[in-house]
GROMACS .gro file of C-alpha atoms in nm:
model
  377
    1UNK     CA    1  -1.592  -0.549   0.418
    2UNK     CA    2  -1.856  -0.647   0.251
    3UNK     CA    3  -1.980  -0.395  -0.005
    4UNK     CA    4  -2.290  -0.615  -0.149
    5UNK     CA    5  -2.426  -0.963  -0.154
    6UNK     CA    6  -2.630  -1.085  -0.438
    7UNK     CA    7  -2.905  -1.396  -0.371
    8UNK     CA    8  -2.797  -1.747  -0.486
    9UNK     CA    9  -2.884  -2.093  -0.395
   10UNK     CA   10  -2.551  -2.074  -0.236
   11UNK     CA   11  -2.442  -1.721  -0.130
   12UNK     CA   12  -2.128  -1.557  -0.238
   13UNK     CA   13  -2.030  -1.234  -0.105
   14UNK     CA   14  -1.766  -0.987  -0.251
   15UNK     CA   15  -1.447  -0.878  -0.041
   16UNK     CA   16  -1.396  -0.558  -0.219
   17UNK     CA   17  -1.653  -0.307  -0.304
   18UNK     CA   18  -1.831  -0.382  -0.639
   19UNK     CA   19  -1.988  -0.142  -0.865
   20UNK     CA   20  -2.351  -0.122  -0.772
   21UNK     CA   21  -2.586  -0.309  -1.051
   22UNK     CA   22  -2.924  -0.255  -1.156
   23UNK     CA   23  -3.160  -0.523  -1.011
   24UNK     CA   24  -3.221  -0.760  -1.300
   25UNK     CA   25  -3.293  -1.098  -1.418
   26UNK     CA   26  -3.021  -1.107  -1.692
   27UNK     CA   27  -2.701  -1.281  -1.661
   28UNK     CA   28  -2.405  -1.097  -1.502
   29UNK     CA   29  -1.994  -1.191  -1.498
   30UNK     CA   30  -1.966  -1.159  -1.140
   31UNK     CA   31  -1.676  -0.937  -1.143
   32UNK     CA   32  -1.536  -0.644  -0.915
   33UNK     CA   33  -1.421  -0.350  -1.057
   34UNK     CA   34  -1.084  -0.168  -0.921
   35UNK     CA   35  -1.068   0.184  -0.894
   36UNK     CA   36  -0.850   0.183  -1.196
   37UNK     CA   37  -1.131   0.048  -1.438
   38UNK     CA   38  -0.965  -0.259  -1.426
   39UNK     CA   39  -1.227  -0.579  -1.373
   40UNK     CA   40  -1.089  -0.839  -1.089
   41UNK     CA   41  -1.284  -1.184  -1.014
   42UNK     CA   42  -1.408  -1.182  -0.635
   43UNK     CA   43  -1.148  -1.373  -0.478
   44UNK     CA   44  -1.438  -1.614  -0.328
   45UNK     CA   45  -1.600  -1.662  -0.667
   46UNK     CA   46  -1.231  -1.792  -0.782
   47UNK     CA   47  -1.190  -2.016  -0.490
   48UNK     CA   48  -1.520  -2.177  -0.539
   49UNK     CA   49  -1.549  -2.173  -0.938
   50UNK     CA   50  -1.181  -2.122  -1.038
   51UNK     CA   51  -1.323  -2.037  -1.423
   52UNK     CA   52  -1.299  -1.751  -1.643
   53UNK     CA   53  -1.625  -1.621  -1.591
   54UNK     CA   54  -1.945  -1.683  -1.363
   55UNK     CA   55  -2.304  -1.664  -1.528
   56UNK     CA   56  -2.588  -1.644  -1.291
   57UNK     CA   57  -2.930  -1.472  -1.240
   58UNK     CA   58  -2.852  -1.218  -0.987
   59UNK     CA   59  -3.073  -1.007  -0.744
   60UNK     CA   60  -2.876  -0.745  -0.553
   61UNK     CA   61  -2.905  -0.664  -0.197
   62UNK     CA   62  -2.740  -0.346  -0.077
   63UNK     CA   63  -2.556  -0.387   0.265
   64UNK     CA   64  -2.439  -0.109   0.459
   65UNK     CA   65  -2.077  -0.040   0.357
   66UNK     CA   66  -1.909  -0.003   0.710
   67UNK     CA   67  -1.763  -0.204   0.947
   68UNK     CA   68  -1.913  -0.228   1.302
   69UNK     CA   69  -1.810  -0.400   1.575
   70UNK     CA   70  -1.878  -0.801   1.571
   71UNK     CA   71  -1.904  -0.782   1.154
   72UNK     CA   72  -1.618  -0.976   1.023
   73UNK     CA   73  -1.411  -0.774   0.752
   74UNK     CA   74  -1.278  -0.962   0.481
   75UNK     CA   75  -1.024  -0.868   0.193
   76UNK     CA   76  -0.959  -1.052  -0.130
   77UNK     CA   77  -0.642  -0.896  -0.250
   78UNK     CA   78  -0.433  -0.618  -0.144
   79UNK     CA   79  -0.375  -0.420  -0.474
   80UNK     CA   80  -0.444  -0.037  -0.435
   81UNK     CA   81  -0.470   0.213  -0.171
   82UNK     CA   82  -0.811   0.340  -0.332
   83UNK     CA   83  -0.968  -0.008  -0.218
   84UNK     CA   84  -0.990   0.053   0.140
   85UNK     CA   85  -1.245   0.241   0.298
   86UNK     CA   86  -1.207   0.464   0.680
   87UNK     CA   87  -1.415   0.175   0.837
   88UNK     CA   88  -1.157  -0.097   0.674
   89UNK     CA   89  -0.891   0.081   0.780
   90UNK     CA   90  -0.990   0.117   1.118
   91UNK     CA   91  -1.036  -0.214   1.147
   92UNK     CA   92  -0.715  -0.339   1.013
   93UNK     CA   93  -0.535  -0.081   1.255
   94UNK     CA   94  -0.706  -0.226   1.551
   95UNK     CA   95  -0.596  -0.586   1.481
   96UNK     CA   96  -0.206  -0.418   1.408
   97UNK     CA   97  -0.231  -0.272   1.762
   98UNK     CA   98  -0.297  -0.591   1.896
   99UNK     CA   99  -0.034  -0.728   1.704
  100UNK     CA  100   0.208  -0.517   1.855
  101UNK     CA  101   0.229  -0.739   2.186
  102UNK     CA  102   0.256  -1.057   2.001
  103UNK     CA  103   0.559  -1.181   2.001
  104UNK     CA  104   0.483  -1.536   1.861
  105UNK     CA  105   0.198  -1.712   1.785
  106UNK     CA  106   0.061  -2.020   1.616
  107UNK     CA  107  -0.248  -1.855   1.468
  108UNK     CA  108  -0.097  -1.908   1.101
  109UNK     CA  109   0.010  -2.237   1.151
  110UNK     CA  110  -0.028  -2.452   0.852
  111UNK     CA  111  -0.037  -2.193   0.583
  112UNK     CA  112   0.226  -2.067   0.334
  113UNK     CA  113   0.336  -1.757   0.236
  114UNK     CA  114   0.491  -1.711  -0.139
  115UNK     CA  115   0.716  -1.380  -0.187
  116UNK     CA  116   0.811  -1.296  -0.534
  117UNK     CA  117   1.009  -1.011  -0.519
  118UNK     CA  118   1.118  -0.855  -0.911
  119UNK     CA  119   1.294  -0.588  -0.755
  120UNK     CA  120   1.535  -0.536  -0.459
  121UNK     CA  121   1.359  -0.515  -0.128
  122UNK     CA  122   1.480  -0.522   0.260
  123UNK     CA  123   1.210  -0.376   0.484
  124UNK     CA  124   0.907  -0.491   0.259
  125UNK     CA  125   1.020  -0.870   0.216
  126UNK     CA  126   1.150  -0.914   0.532
  127UNK     CA  127   0.861  -0.757   0.732
  128UNK     CA  128   0.625  -0.954   0.546
  129UNK     CA  129   0.843  -1.263   0.622
  130UNK     CA  130   0.900  -1.197   0.959
  131UNK     CA  131   0.502  -1.121   1.007
  132UNK     CA  132   0.429  -1.457   0.860
  133UNK     CA  133   0.670  -1.675   1.102
  134UNK     CA  134   0.584  -1.455   1.407
  135UNK     CA  135   0.216  -1.565   1.323
  136UNK     CA  136   0.320  -1.981   1.275
  137UNK     CA  137   0.316  -1.968   0.924
  138UNK     CA  138   0.585  -2.070   0.688
  139UNK     CA  139   0.759  -1.886   0.392
  140UNK     CA  140   0.866  -1.965   0.043
  141UNK     CA  141   1.072  -1.694  -0.095
  142UNK     CA  142   1.259  -1.569  -0.451
  143UNK     CA  143   1.499  -1.286  -0.346
  144UNK     CA  144   1.526  -1.190  -0.712
  145UNK     CA  145   1.295  -1.358  -0.938
  146UNK     CA  146   1.406  -1.146  -1.247
  147UNK     CA  147   1.743  -1.369  -1.199
  148UNK     CA  148   1.643  -1.669  -1.002
  149UNK     CA  149   1.317  -1.748  -1.146
  150UNK     CA  150   1.188  -1.912  -1.461
  151UNK     CA  151   1.096  -1.550  -1.564
  152UNK     CA  152   1.470  -1.538  -1.651
  153UNK     CA  153   1.394  -1.805  -1.891
  154UNK     CA  154   1.059  -1.608  -2.038
  155UNK     CA  155   0.811  -1.733  -1.845
  156UNK     CA  156   0.517  -1.477  -1.819
  157UNK     CA  157   0.401  -1.337  -1.489
  158UNK     CA  158   0.057  -1.505  -1.505
  159UNK     CA  159   0.232  -1.858  -1.577
  160UNK     CA  160   0.442  -1.808  -1.258
  161UNK     CA  161   0.145  -1.698  -1.070
  162UNK     CA  162  -0.079  -2.028  -1.172
  163UNK     CA  163   0.253  -2.243  -1.087
  164UNK     CA  164   0.310  -2.077  -0.724
  165UNK     CA  165  -0.074  -2.047  -0.609
  166UNK     CA  166  -0.020  -2.420  -0.589
  167UNK     CA  167   0.240  -2.406  -0.363
  168UNK     CA  168   0.122  -2.130  -0.118
  169UNK     CA  169  -0.186  -2.000   0.079
  170UNK     CA  170  -0.120  -1.612  -0.024
  171UNK     CA  171   0.137  -1.454  -0.260
  172UNK     CA  172   0.313  -1.126  -0.173
  173UNK     CA  173   0.482  -0.994  -0.499
  174UNK     CA  174   0.709  -0.681  -0.611
  175UNK     CA  175   0.716  -0.617  -0.956
  176UNK     CA  176   0.904  -0.371  -1.189
  177UNK     CA  177   0.582  -0.336  -1.393
  178UNK     CA  178   0.324  -0.070  -1.300
  179UNK     CA  179  -0.032  -0.290  -1.347
  180UNK     CA  180   0.200  -0.632  -1.249
  181UNK     CA  181  -0.030  -0.710  -0.949
  182UNK     CA  182  -0.326  -0.646  -1.082
  183UNK     CA  183  -0.267  -0.876  -1.357
  184UNK     CA  184  -0.140  -1.126  -1.068
  185UNK     CA  185  -0.479  -1.070  -0.877
  186UNK     CA  186  -0.676  -1.141  -1.221
  187UNK     CA  187  -0.492  -1.469  -1.209
  188UNK     CA  188  -0.451  -1.633  -0.902
  189UNK     CA  189  -0.720  -1.800  -0.699
  190UNK     CA  190  -0.560  -1.691  -0.354
  191UNK     CA  191  -0.498  -1.350  -0.236
  192UNK     CA  192  -0.228  -1.144  -0.360
  193UNK     CA  193  -0.066  -0.866  -0.188
  194UNK     CA  194   0.101  -0.589  -0.383
  195UNK     CA  195   0.429  -0.501  -0.232
  196UNK     CA  196   0.492  -0.260  -0.517
  197UNK     CA  197   0.402  -0.233  -0.854
  198UNK     CA  198   0.671  -0.029  -1.040
  199UNK     CA  199   0.594   0.330  -1.038
  200UNK     CA  200   0.263   0.231  -0.995
  201UNK     CA  201   0.157   0.157  -0.591
  202UNK     CA  202   0.261  -0.003  -0.279
  203UNK     CA  203  -0.051  -0.011  -0.063
  204UNK     CA  204   0.069  -0.192   0.225
  205UNK     CA  205   0.332   0.106   0.283
  206UNK     CA  206   0.061   0.349   0.249
  207UNK     CA  207  -0.132   0.125   0.552
  208UNK     CA  208   0.198   0.179   0.775
  209UNK     CA  209   0.249   0.521   0.719
  210UNK     CA  210  -0.113   0.599   0.774
  211UNK     CA  211  -0.090   0.388   1.079
  212UNK     CA  212   0.244   0.550   1.217
  213UNK     CA  213   0.097   0.902   1.139
  214UNK     CA  214  -0.207   0.821   1.367
  215UNK     CA  215   0.015   0.704   1.666
  216UNK     CA  216   0.269   0.977   1.634
  217UNK     CA  217   0.055   1.287   1.602
  218UNK     CA  218  -0.275   1.117   1.753
  219UNK     CA  219  -0.525   1.213   1.473
  220UNK     CA  220  -0.556   1.159   1.104
  221UNK     CA  221  -0.809   1.436   1.006
  222UNK     CA  222  -0.719   1.772   0.978
  223UNK     CA  223  -0.335   1.689   0.927
  224UNK     CA  224  -0.085   1.881   0.691
  225UNK     CA  225   0.155   1.666   0.523
  226UNK     CA  226   0.443   1.777   0.312
  227UNK     CA  227   0.543   1.512   0.048
  228UNK     CA  228   0.910   1.579  -0.035
  229UNK     CA  229   1.158   1.440  -0.307
  230UNK     CA  230   1.047   1.208  -0.612
  231UNK     CA  231   0.662   1.227  -0.638
  232UNK     CA  232   0.660   1.150  -0.993
  233UNK     CA  233   0.818   0.780  -0.968
  234UNK     CA  234   0.770   0.722  -0.580
  235UNK     CA  235   0.485   0.461  -0.543
  236UNK     CA  236   0.471   0.526  -0.145
  237UNK     CA  237   0.353   0.889  -0.184
  238UNK     CA  238   0.084   0.789  -0.463
  239UNK     CA  239  -0.049   0.543  -0.198
  240UNK     CA  240  -0.029   0.752   0.084
  241UNK     CA  241  -0.205   1.040  -0.120
  242UNK     CA  242  -0.495   0.795  -0.230
  243UNK     CA  243  -0.547   0.699   0.180
  244UNK     CA  244  -0.501   1.018   0.315
  245UNK     CA  245  -0.761   1.162   0.080
  246UNK     CA  246  -1.041   0.969   0.317
  247UNK     CA  247  -0.975   1.147   0.596
  248UNK     CA  248  -1.124   1.504   0.642
  249UNK     CA  249  -0.950   1.840   0.601
  250UNK     CA  250  -0.624   1.715   0.526
  251UNK     CA  251  -0.364   1.947   0.326
  252UNK     CA  252  -0.113   1.812   0.101
  253UNK     CA  253   0.215   2.034   0.024
  254UNK     CA  254   0.425   1.873  -0.258
  255UNK     CA  255   0.795   1.939  -0.246
  256UNK     CA  256   0.982   1.823  -0.575
  257UNK     CA  257   1.242   1.924  -0.841
  258UNK     CA  258   1.047   2.004  -1.155
  259UNK     CA  259   1.163   1.662  -1.321
  260UNK     CA  260   0.997   1.455  -1.060
  261UNK     CA  261   0.664   1.658  -0.973
  262UNK     CA  262   0.371   1.498  -0.861
  263UNK     CA  263   0.170   1.380  -1.160
  264UNK     CA  264  -0.132   1.522  -1.267
  265UNK     CA  265  -0.343   1.233  -1.217
  266UNK     CA  266  -0.299   1.238  -0.826
  267UNK     CA  267  -0.390   1.614  -0.831
  268UNK     CA  268  -0.683   1.545  -1.009
  269UNK     CA  269  -0.775   1.265  -0.790
  270UNK     CA  270  -0.740   1.511  -0.464
  271UNK     CA  271  -0.912   1.779  -0.609
  272UNK     CA  272  -1.255   1.550  -0.695
  273UNK     CA  273  -1.230   1.411  -0.331
  274UNK     CA  274  -1.261   1.786  -0.211
  275UNK     CA  275  -0.870   1.760  -0.067
  276UNK     CA  276  -0.655   2.085  -0.068
  277UNK     CA  277  -0.294   2.063  -0.217
  278UNK     CA  278  -0.012   2.324  -0.286
  279UNK     CA  279   0.308   2.283  -0.510
  280UNK     CA  280   0.588   2.494  -0.324
  281UNK     CA  281   0.963   2.498  -0.405
  282UNK     CA  282   1.020   2.601  -0.043
  283UNK     CA  283   1.080   2.329   0.204
  284UNK     CA  284   1.139   2.509   0.510
  285UNK     CA  285   0.820   2.745   0.477
  286UNK     CA  286   0.637   2.363   0.406
  287UNK     CA  287   0.809   2.223   0.723
  288UNK     CA  288   0.724   2.488   0.964
  289UNK     CA  289   0.360   2.437   0.878
  290UNK     CA  290   0.345   2.056   0.863
  291UNK     CA  291   0.247   1.745   1.091
  292UNK     CA  292   0.467   1.501   0.874
  293UNK     CA  293   0.736   1.611   0.673
  294UNK     CA  294   0.765   1.272   0.485
  295UNK     CA  295   1.096   1.276   0.266
  296UNK     CA  296   1.169   1.035   0.003
  297UNK     CA  297   1.490   0.955  -0.199
  298UNK     CA  298   1.513   1.089  -0.568
  299UNK     CA  299   1.490   0.728  -0.750
  300UNK     CA  300   1.780   0.701  -0.992
  301UNK     CA  301   1.639   0.352  -1.091
  302UNK     CA  302   1.377   0.530  -1.279
  303UNK     CA  303   1.576   0.786  -1.473
  304UNK     CA  304   1.734   0.503  -1.691
  305UNK     CA  305   2.014   0.661  -1.935
  306UNK     CA  306   1.905   1.031  -1.824
  307UNK     CA  307   2.167   1.057  -1.569
  308UNK     CA  308   2.215   1.423  -1.601
  309UNK     CA  309   1.827   1.440  -1.531
  310UNK     CA  310   1.918   1.219  -1.189
  311UNK     CA  311   2.198   1.430  -1.069
  312UNK     CA  312   2.005   1.791  -1.153
  313UNK     CA  313   1.720   1.635  -0.913
  314UNK     CA  314   1.932   1.481  -0.641
  315UNK     CA  315   2.021   1.668  -0.336
  316UNK     CA  316   1.796   1.953  -0.412
  317UNK     CA  317   1.575   1.927  -0.111
  318UNK     CA  318   1.742   1.771   0.174
  319UNK     CA  319   1.588   1.739   0.561
  320UNK     CA  320   1.889   1.856   0.818
  321UNK     CA  321   1.923   2.039   1.153
  322UNK     CA  322   1.796   2.381   0.966
  323UNK     CA  323   1.484   2.216   0.870
  324UNK     CA  324   1.418   2.079   1.201
  325UNK     CA  325   1.483   2.409   1.363
  326UNK     CA  326   1.161   2.533   1.181
  327UNK     CA  327   0.943   2.238   1.226
  328UNK     CA  328   0.683   2.205   1.505
  329UNK     CA  329   0.769   2.016   1.844
  330UNK     CA  330   0.469   1.764   1.758
  331UNK     CA  331   0.582   1.745   1.384
  332UNK     CA  332   0.752   1.404   1.265
  333UNK     CA  333   0.976   1.355   0.986
  334UNK     CA  334   0.910   1.054   0.800
  335UNK     CA  335   1.079   0.841   0.512
  336UNK     CA  336   0.984   0.515   0.380
  337UNK     CA  337   1.355   0.395   0.340
  338UNK     CA  338   1.609   0.384   0.233
  339UNK     CA  339   1.741   0.699   0.248
  340UNK     CA  340   2.074   0.856   0.055
  341UNK     CA  341   2.154   1.176   0.147
  342UNK     CA  342   1.816   1.321   0.166
  343UNK     CA  343   1.793   1.301   0.546
  344UNK     CA  344   2.129   1.392   0.733
  345UNK     CA  345   2.236   1.158   0.970
  346UNK     CA  346   2.240   1.421   1.262
  347UNK     CA  347   1.849   1.426   1.218
  348UNK     CA  348   1.837   1.045   1.370
  349UNK     CA  349   1.908   1.167   1.708
  350UNK     CA  350   1.585   1.372   1.723
  351UNK     CA  351   1.275   1.245   1.853
  352UNK     CA  352   1.084   1.371   1.589
  353UNK     CA  353   1.269   1.163   1.364
  354UNK     CA  354   0.994   0.878   1.297
  355UNK     CA  355   1.086   0.673   1.040
  356UNK     CA  356   1.249   0.388   1.198
  357UNK     CA  357   0.946   0.353   1.403
  358UNK     CA  358   0.784   0.377   1.090
  359UNK     CA  359   0.962   0.060   0.911
  360UNK     CA  360   0.889  -0.133   1.278
  361UNK     CA  361   0.525  -0.044   1.212
  362UNK     CA  362   0.521  -0.223   0.893
  363UNK     CA  363   0.548  -0.553   1.089
  364UNK     CA  364   0.238  -0.496   1.309
  365UNK     CA  365   0.045  -0.408   0.975
  366UNK     CA  366   0.145  -0.671   0.790
  367UNK     CA  367   0.068  -0.931   1.049
  368UNK     CA  368  -0.272  -0.768   1.046
  369UNK     CA  369  -0.312  -0.811   0.672
  370UNK     CA  370  -0.162  -1.165   0.704
  371UNK     CA  371  -0.444  -1.267   0.972
  372UNK     CA  372  -0.739  -1.084   0.798
  373UNK     CA  373  -0.662  -1.259   0.460
  374UNK     CA  374  -0.611  -1.593   0.597
  375UNK     CA  375  -0.824  -1.669   0.883
  376UNK     CA  376  -1.053  -1.350   0.904
  377UNK     CA  377  -1.087  -1.044   1.153
   0.00000   0.00000   0.00000
């Protein structure tokens, strides 16, 4: 999606929406600004110049920030859910639907994806690797980069990124530190995809979650969704809240133990966007009202040595047959997986259990993102 363009002797287009700048003849540093306030160079400017700053005289020309049929959608990096507008989401979902019918293709032949995973992963890493290979590309992978990369020797993330970008065309990274993906994107001259940054965000999970909701429920405007479990540490629910806030008449219910309740930054964001939310301690009541019950596990790895807090939170809210009994017929149960005991196995037999279909949709979304990032819409 083009946010704005500038007049040069050689045009440069931003791939993510930049802030509005007043028209002027003075010099600017050409950067795009993330919703968190971090500045990032546009990916195309990095590819053209590969330098820290670009100084030029610029006259802004406003373009309508929307996707239309025939317009080529471009992405730079995939870092945070806030970067996507509804028209961009619609375009990504259209490509993903087309990917559902593709078993094998050669459209990414000659391209290489590097996966850098500093935290464990099954679905995200394997679905990205499967997506790349199904489209004809190649994969370089580090499954446990904390131990089996030069990070174990003390190499900085920035040096790792500068090295790996010389071997690949796109980097998919999961890291244990919140904000690591932004640091990687600021460093790299090739696209970076955030596959989870600690308790921060997981934008591709949010994309596949929204895609799944649309496929299962048939709409996104007007839905009621209950987010259940570890809402403080769960990067999936944070990213999902940011994305669903872009749709009309959505209402969130937050159901969690007090120690892992939804953080104020998400609540404040939803309020600023005019999105209704409510905290509740009654899972049964919330489940009876919702189109989607989005369950998450209590993340033991985020509690450090406070094992007592983890044990106090774990097992408080469980989706079982009793919860299914009060849910509406059209409603679905979702989960980013892996699960422990927060959804009982008996739920798997119910057609409203959508979490394995949800995981499969991750393949199509990631195929779509790789196609768009590397060769365009």
